[in-house]
mmCIF file of N, CA and C in Angstrom:
data_model
loop_
_atom_site.group_PDB
_atom_site.id
_atom_site.type_symbol
_atom_site.label_atom_id
_atom_site.label_comp_id
_atom_site.label_asym_id
_atom_site.label_seq_id
_atom_site.Cartn_x
_atom_site.Cartn_y
_atom_site.Cartn_z
ATOM 1 N N GLU A 1 -51.561 80.275 20.157
ATOM 2 C CA GLU A 1 -50.387 80.299 21.002
ATOM 3 C C GLU A 1 -49.446 81.452 20.204
ATOM 4 N N GLY A 2 -50.104 82.289 19.442
ATOM 5 C CA GLY A 2 -49.301 83.363 18.855
ATOM 6 C C GLY A 2 -48.592 82.927 17.446
ATOM 7 N N TRP A 3 -48.763 81.760 17.155
ATOM 8 C CA TRP A 3 -48.053 81.286 15.889
ATOM 9 C C TRP A 3 -48.836 81.774 14.612
ATOM 10 N N VAL A 4 -48.327 82.348 13.675
ATOM 11 C CA VAL A 4 -48.977 82.841 12.520
ATOM 12 C C VAL A 4 -48.324 82.254 11.293
ATOM 13 N N ASP A 5 -49.293 81.512 10.457
ATOM 14 C CA ASP A 5 -48.919 80.948 9.355
ATOM 15 C C ASP A 5 -48.977 82.044 8.195
ATOM 16 N N GLU A 6 -47.837 82.720 8.031
ATOM 17 C CA GLU A 6 -47.734 83.805 6.946
ATOM 18 C C GLU A 6 -48.045 83.331 5.460
ATOM 19 N N VAL A 7 -47.542 82.060 5.239
ATOM 20 C CA VAL A 7 -47.842 81.471 3.852
ATOM 21 C C VAL A 7 -49.301 81.444 3.575
ATOM 22 N N ALA A 8 -49.998 80.929 4.684
ATOM 23 C CA ALA A 8 -51.546 80.866 4.414
ATOM 24 C C ALA A 8 -52.111 82.002 4.122
ATOM 25 N N ALA A 9 -51.546 83.205 4.735
ATOM 26 C CA ALA A 9 -52.254 84.462 4.519
ATOM 27 C C ALA A 9 -51.907 85.126 3.171
ATOM 28 N N MET A 10 -51.026 84.506 2.464
ATOM 29 C CA MET A 10 -50.473 85.151 1.216
ATOM 30 C C MET A 10 -51.528 84.706 0.032
ATOM 31 N N THR A 11 -51.399 85.782 -0.990
ATOM 32 C CA THR A 11 -52.332 85.495 -2.066
ATOM 33 C C THR A 11 -51.615 84.361 -2.883
ATOM 34 N N ASP A 12 -52.389 83.764 -3.907
ATOM 35 C CA ASP A 12 -51.875 82.878 -4.827
ATOM 36 C C ASP A 12 -50.484 83.398 -5.474
ATOM 37 N N GLU A 13 -50.599 84.633 -5.870
ATOM 38 C CA GLU A 13 -49.402 85.060 -6.631
ATOM 39 C C GLU A 13 -48.261 85.432 -5.615
ATOM 40 N N GLU A 14 -48.481 85.764 -4.500
ATOM 41 C CA GLU A 14 -47.450 85.960 -3.503
ATOM 42 C C GLU A 14 -46.746 84.582 -3.171
ATOM 43 N N ARG A 15 -47.657 83.679 -3.050
ATOM 44 C CA ARG A 15 -47.204 82.387 -2.630
ATOM 45 C C ARG A 15 -46.240 81.751 -3.666
ATOM 46 N N LEU A 16 -46.695 81.879 -4.995
ATOM 47 C CA LEU A 16 -45.814 81.384 -6.089
ATOM 48 C C LEU A 16 -44.576 82.195 -5.968
ATOM 49 N N GLU A 17 -44.534 83.383 -5.808
ATOM 50 C CA GLU A 17 -43.303 84.257 -5.817
ATOM 51 C C GLU A 17 -42.450 83.796 -4.599
ATOM 52 N N PHE A 18 -42.893 83.518 -3.536
ATOM 53 C CA PHE A 18 -42.266 83.141 -2.305
ATOM 54 C C PHE A 18 -41.589 81.739 -2.572
ATOM 55 N N GLU A 19 -42.303 80.617 -3.201
ATOM 56 C CA GLU A 19 -41.818 79.452 -3.423
ATOM 57 C C GLU A 19 -40.898 79.642 -4.433
ATOM 58 N N ARG A 20 -40.838 80.318 -5.368
ATOM 59 C CA ARG A 20 -39.755 80.702 -6.581
ATOM 60 C C ARG A 20 -38.591 81.086 -5.744
ATOM 61 N N LYS A 21 -38.658 81.922 -4.863
ATOM 62 C CA LYS A 21 -37.377 82.458 -4.259
ATOM 63 C C LYS A 21 -36.772 81.504 -3.236
ATOM 64 N N VAL A 22 -37.701 80.725 -2.635
ATOM 65 C CA VAL A 22 -37.110 79.900 -1.581
ATOM 66 C C VAL A 22 -36.508 78.460 -2.278
ATOM 67 N N ARG A 23 -37.103 78.130 -3.379
ATOM 68 C CA ARG A 23 -36.564 76.935 -4.056
ATOM 69 C C ARG A 23 -35.106 76.753 -4.210
ATOM 70 N N PRO A 24 -34.180 77.666 -4.630
ATOM 71 C CA PRO A 24 -32.782 77.514 -4.593
ATOM 72 C C PRO A 24 -32.278 77.054 -3.188
ATOM 73 N N VAL A 25 -32.733 77.704 -2.204
ATOM 74 C CA VAL A 25 -32.316 77.323 -0.874
ATOM 75 C C VAL A 25 -32.558 76.002 -0.436
ATOM 76 N N GLN A 26 -33.862 75.535 -0.827
ATOM 77 C CA GLN A 26 -34.276 74.227 -0.588
ATOM 78 C C GLN A 26 -33.322 73.163 -1.231
ATOM 79 N N MET A 27 -33.055 73.495 -2.448
ATOM 80 C CA MET A 27 -32.135 72.649 -3.356
ATOM 81 C C MET A 27 -30.705 72.494 -2.692
ATOM 82 N N VAL A 28 -30.214 73.437 -2.327
ATOM 83 C CA VAL A 28 -28.831 73.546 -1.612
ATOM 84 C C VAL A 28 -28.919 72.583 -0.338
ATOM 85 N N LEU A 29 -29.921 72.861 0.480
ATOM 86 C CA LEU A 29 -30.009 72.265 1.755
ATOM 87 C C LEU A 29 -29.951 70.489 1.507
ATOM 88 N N THR A 30 -30.992 70.362 0.473
ATOM 89 C CA THR A 30 -31.160 68.861 -0.058
ATOM 90 C C THR A 30 -29.852 68.238 -0.317
ATOM 91 N N LYS A 31 -29.071 68.869 -1.269
ATOM 92 C CA LYS A 31 -27.738 68.461 -1.935
ATOM 93 C C LYS A 31 -26.782 68.294 -0.734
ATOM 94 N N LEU A 32 -26.855 69.247 0.226
ATOM 95 C CA LEU A 32 -25.843 69.194 1.239
ATOM 96 C C LEU A 32 -26.193 67.947 2.185
ATOM 97 N N ARG A 33 -27.408 67.982 2.585
ATOM 98 C CA ARG A 33 -27.931 66.884 3.405
ATOM 99 C C ARG A 33 -27.541 65.575 2.966
ATOM 100 N N LYS A 34 -27.641 65.282 1.594
ATOM 101 C CA LYS A 34 -27.334 64.142 0.855
ATOM 102 C C LYS A 34 -25.830 63.788 0.948
ATOM 103 N N PHE A 35 -25.111 65.046 0.614
ATOM 104 C CA PHE A 35 -23.480 64.870 0.633
ATOM 105 C C PHE A 35 -22.957 64.428 1.982
ATOM 106 N N ALA A 36 -23.461 64.990 3.046
ATOM 107 C CA ALA A 36 -23.005 64.689 4.339
ATOM 108 C C ALA A 36 -23.373 63.140 4.632
ATOM 109 N N SER A 37 -24.611 62.744 4.344
ATOM 110 C CA SER A 37 -24.997 61.396 4.725
ATOM 111 C C SER A 37 -24.125 60.489 3.825
ATOM 112 N N LYS A 38 -23.813 60.643 2.525
ATOM 113 C CA LYS A 38 -23.259 59.736 1.740
ATOM 114 C C LYS A 38 -21.824 59.625 2.288
ATOM 115 N N VAL A 39 -21.221 60.810 2.665
ATOM 116 C CA VAL A 39 -19.799 60.780 3.185
ATOM 117 C C VAL A 39 -19.737 59.839 4.395
ATOM 118 N N VAL A 40 -20.555 59.967 5.499
ATOM 119 C CA VAL A 40 -20.441 59.199 6.469
ATOM 120 C C VAL A 40 -20.726 57.742 6.368
ATOM 121 N N HIS A 41 -21.509 57.559 5.419
ATOM 122 C CA HIS A 41 -22.042 56.109 5.364
ATOM 123 C C HIS A 41 -21.103 55.244 4.253
ATOM 124 N N SER A 42 -20.128 55.916 3.714
ATOM 125 C CA SER A 42 -19.365 55.509 2.611
ATOM 126 C C SER A 42 -17.956 55.263 3.197
ATOM 127 N N SER A 43 -17.743 54.129 4.033
ATOM 128 C CA SER A 43 -16.358 53.995 4.648
ATOM 129 C C SER A 43 -15.362 53.458 3.752
ATOM 130 N N THR A 44 -15.710 53.150 2.475
ATOM 131 C CA THR A 44 -14.512 52.600 1.595
ATOM 132 C C THR A 44 -14.163 53.438 0.339
ATOM 133 N N ILE A 45 -15.124 54.578 -0.112
ATOM 134 C CA ILE A 45 -14.620 55.342 -1.147
ATOM 135 C C ILE A 45 -14.822 56.749 -0.972
ATOM 136 N N LEU A 46 -15.865 57.317 -0.372
ATOM 137 C CA LEU A 46 -16.146 58.719 -0.107
ATOM 138 C C LEU A 46 -15.500 59.258 1.134
ATOM 139 N N LEU A 47 -15.581 58.484 2.167
ATOM 140 C CA LEU A 47 -14.936 58.905 3.465
ATOM 141 C C LEU A 47 -13.454 59.130 3.244
ATOM 142 N N PRO A 48 -12.694 58.056 2.776
ATOM 143 C CA PRO A 48 -11.214 58.139 2.693
ATOM 144 C C PRO A 48 -10.880 59.456 1.724
ATOM 145 N N ALA A 49 -11.708 59.612 0.632
ATOM 146 C CA ALA A 49 -11.505 60.729 -0.299
ATOM 147 C C ALA A 49 -11.686 62.039 0.407
ATOM 148 N N TYR A 50 -12.619 62.102 1.170
ATOM 149 C CA TYR A 50 -12.955 63.204 2.146
ATOM 150 C C TYR A 50 -11.761 63.563 2.955
ATOM 151 N N LYS A 51 -11.241 62.559 3.597
ATOM 152 C CA LYS A 51 -10.196 62.747 4.586
ATOM 153 C C LYS A 51 -8.995 63.187 3.788
ATOM 154 N N LYS A 52 -8.756 62.602 2.571
ATOM 155 C CA LYS A 52 -7.704 63.048 1.896
ATOM 156 C C LYS A 52 -7.688 64.441 1.452
ATOM 157 N N ARG A 53 -8.950 64.977 1.030
ATOM 158 C CA ARG A 53 -9.147 66.466 0.567
ATOM 159 C C ARG A 53 -8.742 67.386 1.823
ATOM 160 N N LEU A 54 -9.295 66.762 2.927
ATOM 161 C CA LEU A 54 -9.004 67.612 4.190
ATOM 162 C C LEU A 54 -7.559 67.935 4.338
ATOM 163 N N ALA A 55 -6.834 66.835 4.167
ATOM 164 C CA ALA A 55 -5.396 66.838 4.375
ATOM 165 C C ALA A 55 -4.764 67.818 3.317
ATOM 166 N N GLU A 56 -5.312 67.667 2.059
ATOM 167 C CA GLU A 56 -4.606 68.605 0.993
ATOM 168 C C GLU A 56 -4.905 70.128 1.324
ATOM 169 N N PHE A 57 -6.116 70.436 1.718
ATOM 170 C CA PHE A 57 -6.301 71.730 2.261
ATOM 171 C C PHE A 57 -6.020 72.178 3.620
ATOM 172 N N LYS A 58 -5.284 71.291 4.344
ATOM 173 C CA LYS A 58 -4.830 71.346 5.664
ATOM 174 C C LYS A 58 -5.887 71.885 6.605
ATOM 175 N N LEU A 59 -6.974 71.172 6.535
ATOM 176 C CA LEU A 59 -8.042 71.457 7.430
ATOM 177 C C LEU A 59 -8.175 70.340 8.560
ATOM 178 N N PRO A 60 -8.617 70.667 9.804
ATOM 179 C CA PRO A 60 -8.784 69.609 10.816
ATOM 180 C C PRO A 60 -9.783 68.536 10.155
ATOM 181 N N GLU A 61 -9.534 67.247 10.639
ATOM 182 C CA GLU A 61 -10.504 66.191 10.333
ATOM 183 C C GLU A 61 -11.806 66.230 11.147
ATOM 184 N N ARG A 62 -12.728 66.655 10.538
ATOM 185 C CA ARG A 62 -14.082 66.919 11.027
ATOM 186 C C ARG A 62 -15.206 66.611 9.977
ATOM 187 N N LEU A 63 -16.088 65.625 10.358
ATOM 188 C CA LEU A 63 -17.170 65.448 9.387
ATOM 189 C C LEU A 63 -18.327 66.481 9.444
ATOM 190 N N ILE A 64 -18.983 66.751 8.254
ATOM 191 C CA ILE A 64 -20.139 67.554 8.222
ATOM 192 C C ILE A 64 -21.431 66.970 8.962
ATOM 193 N N PRO A 65 -21.711 67.643 9.989
ATOM 194 C CA PRO A 65 -22.908 67.021 10.850
ATOM 195 C C PRO A 65 -24.141 66.955 9.930
ATOM 196 N N ARG A 66 -24.921 65.904 10.052
ATOM 197 C CA ARG A 66 -26.209 65.612 9.530
ATOM 198 C C ARG A 66 -27.220 66.447 10.047
ATOM 199 N N ASP A 67 -28.115 66.819 9.176
ATOM 200 C CA ASP A 67 -29.215 67.540 9.542
ATOM 201 C C ASP A 67 -30.244 66.588 10.102
ATOM 202 N N VAL A 68 -30.845 66.699 11.292
ATOM 203 C CA VAL A 68 -31.783 65.860 11.785
ATOM 204 C C VAL A 68 -32.904 66.573 12.187
ATOM 205 N N LYS A 69 -34.234 66.198 11.728
ATOM 206 C CA LYS A 69 -35.588 67.016 12.037
ATOM 207 C C LYS A 69 -35.698 67.258 13.611
ATOM 208 N N THR A 70 -35.389 66.204 14.263
ATOM 209 C CA THR A 70 -35.718 66.245 15.717
ATOM 210 C C THR A 70 -34.604 66.915 16.690
ATOM 211 N N ARG A 71 -33.405 67.306 16.031
ATOM 212 C CA ARG A 71 -32.344 67.865 16.831
ATOM 213 C C ARG A 71 -32.317 69.436 16.472
ATOM 214 N N TRP A 72 -32.554 70.029 17.444
ATOM 215 C CA TRP A 72 -32.633 71.435 17.425
ATOM 216 C C TRP A 72 -31.255 72.035 16.851
ATOM 217 N N ASN A 73 -31.279 73.024 15.954
ATOM 218 C CA ASN A 73 -30.136 73.592 15.513
ATOM 219 C C ASN A 73 -29.118 72.837 14.538
ATOM 220 N N SER A 74 -29.655 71.616 14.203
ATOM 221 C CA SER A 74 -28.574 70.797 13.449
ATOM 222 C C SER A 74 -28.629 71.190 11.936
ATOM 223 N N THR A 75 -29.473 71.863 11.387
ATOM 224 C CA THR A 75 -29.260 72.686 10.127
ATOM 225 C C THR A 75 -28.286 73.640 10.081
ATOM 226 N N TYR A 76 -28.412 74.533 11.310
ATOM 227 C CA TYR A 76 -27.136 75.577 11.366
ATOM 228 C C TYR A 76 -25.770 74.844 11.461
ATOM 229 N N ASP A 77 -25.779 73.818 12.191
ATOM 230 C CA ASP A 77 -24.432 73.233 12.351
ATOM 231 C C ASP A 77 -23.970 72.671 11.159
ATOM 232 N N MET A 78 -24.799 71.893 10.335
ATOM 233 C CA MET A 78 -24.416 71.378 9.098
ATOM 234 C C MET A 78 -23.946 72.532 8.218
ATOM 235 N N LEU A 79 -24.654 73.550 8.042
ATOM 236 C CA LEU A 79 -24.391 74.715 7.093
ATOM 237 C C LEU A 79 -22.964 75.379 7.675
ATOM 238 N N SER A 80 -22.900 75.534 8.872
ATOM 239 C CA SER A 80 -21.671 76.106 9.408
ATOM 240 C C SER A 80 -20.482 75.464 9.035
ATOM 241 N N ILE A 81 -20.468 74.208 9.210
ATOM 242 C CA ILE A 81 -19.347 73.382 8.927
ATOM 243 C C ILE A 81 -19.078 73.347 7.324
ATOM 244 N N ALA A 82 -20.165 73.304 6.566
ATOM 245 C CA ALA A 82 -20.095 73.151 5.033
ATOM 246 C C ALA A 82 -19.494 74.585 4.483
ATOM 247 N N VAL A 83 -19.813 75.712 5.162
ATOM 248 C CA VAL A 83 -19.235 76.934 4.725
ATOM 249 C C VAL A 83 -17.792 76.985 5.016
ATOM 250 N N GLU A 84 -17.322 76.579 6.255
ATOM 251 C CA GLU A 84 -15.949 76.323 6.531
ATOM 252 C C GLU A 84 -15.114 75.431 5.660
ATOM 253 N N TYR A 85 -15.777 74.341 5.351
ATOM 254 C CA TYR A 85 -15.098 73.306 4.469
ATOM 255 C C TYR A 85 -15.608 73.337 3.059
ATOM 256 N N ARG A 86 -15.856 74.477 2.549
ATOM 257 C CA ARG A 86 -16.618 74.707 1.310
ATOM 258 C C ARG A 86 -15.451 74.182 0.130
ATOM 259 N N LYS A 87 -14.201 74.545 0.356
ATOM 260 C CA LYS A 87 -13.292 74.033 -0.695
ATOM 261 C C LYS A 87 -13.343 72.448 -0.829
ATOM 262 N N VAL A 88 -13.348 71.741 0.342
ATOM 263 C CA VAL A 88 -13.299 70.412 0.212
ATOM 264 C C VAL A 88 -14.769 69.871 -0.385
ATOM 265 N N VAL A 89 -15.833 70.464 0.008
ATOM 266 C CA VAL A 89 -17.201 69.978 -0.643
ATOM 267 C C VAL A 89 -16.958 70.225 -2.060
ATOM 268 N N ASP A 90 -16.638 71.490 -2.627
ATOM 269 C CA ASP A 90 -16.534 71.766 -4.032
ATOM 270 C C ASP A 90 -15.619 70.771 -4.651
ATOM 271 N N ALA A 91 -14.372 70.486 -4.168
ATOM 272 C CA ALA A 91 -13.525 69.624 -4.758
ATOM 273 C C ALA A 91 -14.102 68.152 -4.978
ATOM 274 N N MET A 92 -14.688 67.740 -3.919
ATOM 275 C CA MET A 92 -15.323 66.396 -4.086
ATOM 276 C C MET A 92 -16.561 66.390 -5.151
ATOM 277 N N CYS A 93 -17.333 67.357 -5.073
ATOM 278 C CA CYS A 93 -18.409 67.555 -6.099
ATOM 279 C C CYS A 93 -17.987 67.627 -7.525
ATOM 280 N N ALA A 94 -16.604 68.130 -7.660
ATOM 281 C CA ALA A 94 -16.113 68.354 -8.985
ATOM 282 C C ALA A 94 -15.537 67.146 -9.595
ATOM 283 N N ASP A 95 -15.175 66.258 -8.609
ATOM 284 C CA ASP A 95 -14.454 64.900 -9.038
ATOM 285 C C ASP A 95 -15.346 64.033 -9.527
ATOM 286 N N ARG A 96 -15.464 63.827 -10.747
ATOM 287 C CA ARG A 96 -16.322 62.785 -11.361
ATOM 288 C C ARG A 96 -15.973 61.377 -11.340
ATOM 289 N N ASP A 97 -14.887 61.222 -10.626
ATOM 290 C CA ASP A 97 -14.352 59.725 -10.432
ATOM 291 C C ASP A 97 -14.949 59.236 -9.232
ATOM 292 N N LEU A 98 -15.545 60.010 -8.261
ATOM 293 C CA LEU A 98 -16.012 59.757 -6.958
ATOM 294 C C LEU A 98 -17.553 58.985 -7.100
#
């Protein structure tokens, strides 16, 4: 159908280099997915703290959408809001009391 698996066509050395370069992106996505999920499912601690941070930074109240495998473009939606609300995400991740 025209699909080409470029990774399968790589040599072992090229594949290792590719995986080394992609790994940081995978780690960021994994952490952001976990963050978004934890905030949504923690109605007593994280969600109120998230809303408080939004108010501090004078941002509209909006949750970071979760990335869903079967939903087209959900990774983009998650990243788009995370970039827009980066100050809030950074502040919450830096707060060791949460």
